[in-house]
Amino acid sequence: MEMNREILKGIFEEDYEVILAENGREAVEYINSNRGKLAAILLDIVMPGVSGFEVLADLSRRSVSGNLPVIMISSEDSDDMVLRAYELGASDYINRPFDSRVVRRRVSNTIRLYAKQRRLTNLLSQQYNERVKNSRMLIDIMAGVMELRNGESGRHVTNIEKLTELLLGCLVRRSDTISLDNEERSTIALASALHDIGKMSIDDAILNKPGRLTPEEFEIMKTHTTIGADMLLELGRHHVGNALMEYAYQIARWHHERWDGKGYPDGLKGDEIPIAAQVVSVADVYDALTSVRVYKDAIPHEEAIKMILDGKCGTFNPLLLDCLLEVQDQIAETLARPADVVAFPTI
């Protein structure tokens, strides 16, 4: 109602620039165009066209209400109405008729609370980014040592990480059951750099053999999965609950498992294989196919994709194969490699 809008404007216009919307649709338009400038949203429930609950639900879906306080001011005071408002993400609920001094205080307190929350979030984000930076540096050193030792190009680890990020992003969009936020996806991608850490213990004669391995040599090579996992498990004892180490362990041990149970070392099948290891498995196979080896040329991107989809490199999660197909153009663009890169096999 225009009268209620004017009353609220009078309460706040001394300290704030107040934007008035006559209905829910207009409110959403104002919020979208002024989101970075808003301190708070005061929202009624009963409005022409789009109701306050519909506006609130839209803001919640787009994660607006998580960073910007939405305060419901309504004459609808039943417990069900109030509870629904809070469930949809409202920060506070004020009943009409109201005391202007109380409204002013409650809105101001809520704005200050959200401001403190944003400062704390920024501080935690800075601390997290610093930890990631330090972890990134240590992992880059370890990955560099591994690549030098087994004669890889220096791009394998980087490619695996980029591929992992692309596939995870698609997987989260397409799956109803897999929920990984940005931080978790970044952690998995970072952990993927350690997928072959166990190769540090493999004899050079086997690791850098310019040709196919004998069955006996292949059995030795396969142990890089369990050896690497054991190394990371030991490191993880000093970092209990560290997500990076947990993902790195899963990836190192199980990135050669296959969807049909015919992989190694444990013969895991289907979703018994942790999703982090499943994604890195696809990334690892693609990069191995498209890399130049001492005994073969690189397979073209399109042919490598077709080989994986046709099951010529083992079986993979069908949803992951759909994702590989969806992001194949992004892969080709992201991982464009110089023609003179030479690398040894990823087994």
JSON list of C-alpha atoms in Angstrom, two decimals, residues 215-295:
[
{"chain": "A", "resi": 215, "resn": "PRO", "atom": "CA", "xyz": [52.81, -58.44, -17.83]},
{"chain": "A", "resi": 216, "resn": "GLU", "atom": "CA", "xyz": [55.25, -58.63, -14.92]},
{"chain": "A", "resi": 217, "resn": "GLU", "atom": "CA", "xyz": [56.32, -55.00, -15.37]},
{"chain": "A", "resi": 218, "resn": "PHE", "atom": "CA", "xyz": [52.70, -53.91, -15.63]},
{"chain": "A", "resi": 219, "resn": "GLU", "atom": "CA", "xyz": [51.90, -55.59, -12.30]},
{"chain": "A", "resi": 220, "resn": "ILE", "atom": "CA", "xyz": [54.72, -53.59, -10.72]},
{"chain": "A", "resi": 221, "resn": "MET", "atom": "CA", "xyz": [53.52, -50.39, -12.38]},
{"chain": "A", "resi": 222, "resn": "LYS", "atom": "CA", "xyz": [50.01, -50.96, -11.03]},
{"chain": "A", "resi": 223, "resn": "THR", "atom": "CA", "xyz": [51.35, -50.74, -7.48]},
{"chain": "A", "resi": 224, "resn": "HIS", "atom": "CA", "xyz": [51.81, -46.96, -7.90]},
{"chain": "A", "resi": 225, "resn": "THR", "atom": "CA", "xyz": [48.14, -46.59, -6.90]},
{"chain": "A", "resi": 226, "resn": "THR", "atom": "CA", "xyz": [48.43, -48.28, -3.50]},
{"chain": "A", "resi": 227, "resn": "ILE", "atom": "CA", "xyz": [51.91, -46.91, -2.83]},
{"chain": "A", "resi": 228, "resn": "GLY", "atom": "CA", "xyz": [50.76, -43.38, -3.55]},
{"chain": "A", "resi": 229, "resn": "ALA", "atom": "CA", "xyz": [47.66, -43.84, -1.40]},
{"chain": "A", "resi": 230, "resn": "ASP", "atom": "CA", "xyz": [49.79, -45.14, 1.48]},
{"chain": "A", "resi": 231, "resn": "MET", "atom": "CA", "xyz": [52.13, -42.14, 1.17]},
{"chain": "A", "resi": 232, "resn": "LEU", "atom": "CA", "xyz": [49.19, -39.74, 1.31]},
{"chain": "A", "resi": 233, "resn": "LEU", "atom": "CA", "xyz": [47.57, -41.68, 4.16]},
{"chain": "A", "resi": 234, "resn": "GLU", "atom": "CA", "xyz": [50.75, -41.24, 6.18]},
{"chain": "A", "resi": 235, "resn": "LEU", "atom": "CA", "xyz": [50.87, -37.54, 5.37]},
{"chain": "A", "resi": 236, "resn": "GLY", "atom": "CA", "xyz": [47.19, -37.28, 6.26]},
{"chain": "A", "resi": 237, "resn": "ARG", "atom": "CA", "xyz": [47.79, -38.57, 9.77]},
{"chain": "A", "resi": 238, "resn": "HIS", "atom": "CA", "xyz": [49.26, -35.15, 10.55]},
{"chain": "A", "resi": 239, "resn": "HIS", "atom": "CA", "xyz": [46.31, -33.35, 8.92]},
{"chain": "A", "resi": 240, "resn": "VAL", "atom": "CA", "xyz": [43.22, -35.21, 10.16]},
{"chain": "A", "resi": 241, "resn": "GLY", "atom": "CA", "xyz": [40.05, -33.91, 8.53]},
{"chain": "A", "resi": 242, "resn": "ASN", "atom": "CA", "xyz": [41.97, -32.12, 5.77]},
{"chain": "A", "resi": 243, "resn": "ALA", "atom": "CA", "xyz": [39.79, -32.31, 2.65]},
{"chain": "A", "resi": 244, "resn": "LEU", "atom": "CA", "xyz": [42.72, -31.90, 0.28]},
{"chain": "A", "resi": 245, "resn": "MET", "atom": "CA", "xyz": [44.52, -34.93, 1.71]},
{"chain": "A", "resi": 246, "resn": "GLU", "atom": "CA", "xyz": [41.33, -37.01, 1.76]},
{"chain": "A", "resi": 247, "resn": "TYR", "atom": "CA", "xyz": [40.58, -36.29, -1.89]},
{"chain": "A", "resi": 248, "resn": "ALA", "atom": "CA", "xyz": [44.22, -36.85, -2.86]},
{"chain": "A", "resi": 249, "resn": "TYR", "atom": "CA", "xyz": [44.12, -40.29, -1.19]},
{"chain": "A", "resi": 250, "resn": "GLN", "atom": "CA", "xyz": [40.92, -41.27, -3.02]},
{"chain": "A", "resi": 251, "resn": "ILE", "atom": "CA", "xyz": [42.31, -40.12, -6.36]},
{"chain": "A", "resi": 252, "resn": "ALA", "atom": "CA", "xyz": [45.74, -41.72, -5.97]},
{"chain": "A", "resi": 253, "resn": "ARG", "atom": "CA", "xyz": [44.32, -45.12, -4.99]},
{"chain": "A", "resi": 254, "resn": "TRP", "atom": "CA", "xyz": [41.28, -45.35, -7.24]},
{"chain": "A", "resi": 255, "resn": "HIS", "atom": "CA", "xyz": [41.89, -43.31, -10.42]},
{"chain": "A", "resi": 256, "resn": "HIS", "atom": "CA", "xyz": [42.48, -46.56, -12.36]},
{"chain": "A", "resi": 257, "resn": "GLU", "atom": "CA", "xyz": [39.25, -48.22, -11.20]},
{"chain": "A", "resi": 258, "resn": "ARG", "atom": "CA", "xyz": [36.58, -48.70, -13.88]},
{"chain": "A", "resi": 259, "resn": "TRP", "atom": "CA", "xyz": [32.78, -48.45, -13.82]},
{"chain": "A", "resi": 260, "resn": "ASP", "atom": "CA", "xyz": [32.37, -52.17, -14.66]},
{"chain": "A", "resi": 261, "resn": "GLY", "atom": "CA", "xyz": [34.70, -53.29, -11.84]},
{"chain": "A", "resi": 262, "resn": "LYS", "atom": "CA", "xyz": [37.57, -54.29, -14.16]},
{"chain": "A", "resi": 263, "resn": "GLY", "atom": "CA", "xyz": [40.00, -51.64, -12.95]},
{"chain": "A", "resi": 264, "resn": "TYR", "atom": "CA", "xyz": [42.64, -51.77, -10.22]},
{"chain": "A", "resi": 265, "resn": "PRO", "atom": "CA", "xyz": [43.78, -52.01, -7.44]},
{"chain": "A", "resi": 266, "resn": "ASP", "atom": "CA", "xyz": [40.54, -52.97, -5.64]},
{"chain": "A", "resi": 267, "resn": "GLY", "atom": "CA", "xyz": [38.13, -53.80, -8.45]},
{"chain": "A", "resi": 268, "resn": "LEU", "atom": "CA", "xyz": [35.60, -51.23, -7.28]},
{"chain": "A", "resi": 269, "resn": "LYS", "atom": "CA", "xyz": [32.45, -50.98, -9.35]},
{"chain": "A", "resi": 270, "resn": "GLY", "atom": "CA", "xyz": [30.04, -48.15, -10.20]},
{"chain": "A", "resi": 271, "resn": "ASP", "atom": "CA", "xyz": [29.48, -45.63, -7.45]},
{"chain": "A", "resi": 272, "resn": "GLU", "atom": "CA", "xyz": [31.71, -47.62, -5.11]},
{"chain": "A", "resi": 273, "resn": "ILE", "atom": "CA", "xyz": [34.41, -45.50, -6.76]},
{"chain": "A", "resi": 274, "resn": "PRO", "atom": "CA", "xyz": [34.58, -42.03, -5.14]},
{"chain": "A", "resi": 275, "resn": "ILE", "atom": "CA", "xyz": [33.44, -39.35, -7.56]},
{"chain": "A", "resi": 276, "resn": "ALA", "atom": "CA", "xyz": [36.76, -37.47, -7.30]},
{"chain": "A", "resi": 277, "resn": "ALA", "atom": "CA", "xyz": [38.61, -40.58, -8.53]},
{"chain": "A", "resi": 278, "resn": "GLN", "atom": "CA", "xyz": [36.01, -41.16, -11.29]},
{"chain": "A", "resi": 279, "resn": "VAL", "atom": "CA", "xyz": [36.49, -37.66, -12.70]},
{"chain": "A", "resi": 280, "resn": "VAL", "atom": "CA", "xyz": [40.30, -37.78, -12.57]},
{"chain": "A", "resi": 281, "resn": "SER", "atom": "CA", "xyz": [40.18, -41.21, -14.24]},
{"chain": "A", "resi": 282, "resn": "VAL", "atom": "CA", "xyz": [38.46, -39.76, -17.32]},
{"chain": "A", "resi": 283, "resn": "ALA", "atom": "CA", "xyz": [40.79, -36.75, -17.35]},
{"chain": "A", "resi": 284, "resn": "ASP", "atom": "CA", "xyz": [43.87, -38.98, -17.05]},
{"chain": "A", "resi": 285, "resn": "VAL", "atom": "CA", "xyz": [42.83, -41.25, -19.92]},
{"chain": "A", "resi": 286, "resn": "TYR", "atom": "CA", "xyz": [42.01, -38.33, -22.23]},
{"chain": "A", "resi": 287, "resn": "ASP", "atom": "CA", "xyz": [45.34, -36.62, -21.59]},
{"chain": "A", "resi": 288, "resn": "ALA", "atom": "CA", "xyz": [47.26, -39.88, -22.05]},
{"chain": "A", "resi": 289, "resn": "LEU", "atom": "CA", "xyz": [45.58, -40.43, -25.42]},
{"chain": "A", "resi": 290, "resn": "THR", "atom": "CA", "xyz": [46.21, -36.92, -26.72]},
{"chain": "A", "resi": 291, "resn": "SER", "atom": "CA", "xyz": [49.83, -36.69, -25.52]},
{"chain": "A", "resi": 292, "resn": "VAL", "atom": "CA", "xyz": [52.85, -37.54, -27.69]},
{"chain": "A", "resi": 293, "resn": "ARG", "atom": "CA", "xyz": [54.70, -40.61, -26.42]},
{"chain": "A", "resi": 294, "resn": "VAL", "atom": "CA", "xyz": [58.10, -41.89, -27.45]},
{"chain": "A", "resi": 295, "resn": "TYR", "atom": "CA", "xyz": [56.45, -44.79, -29.28]}
]
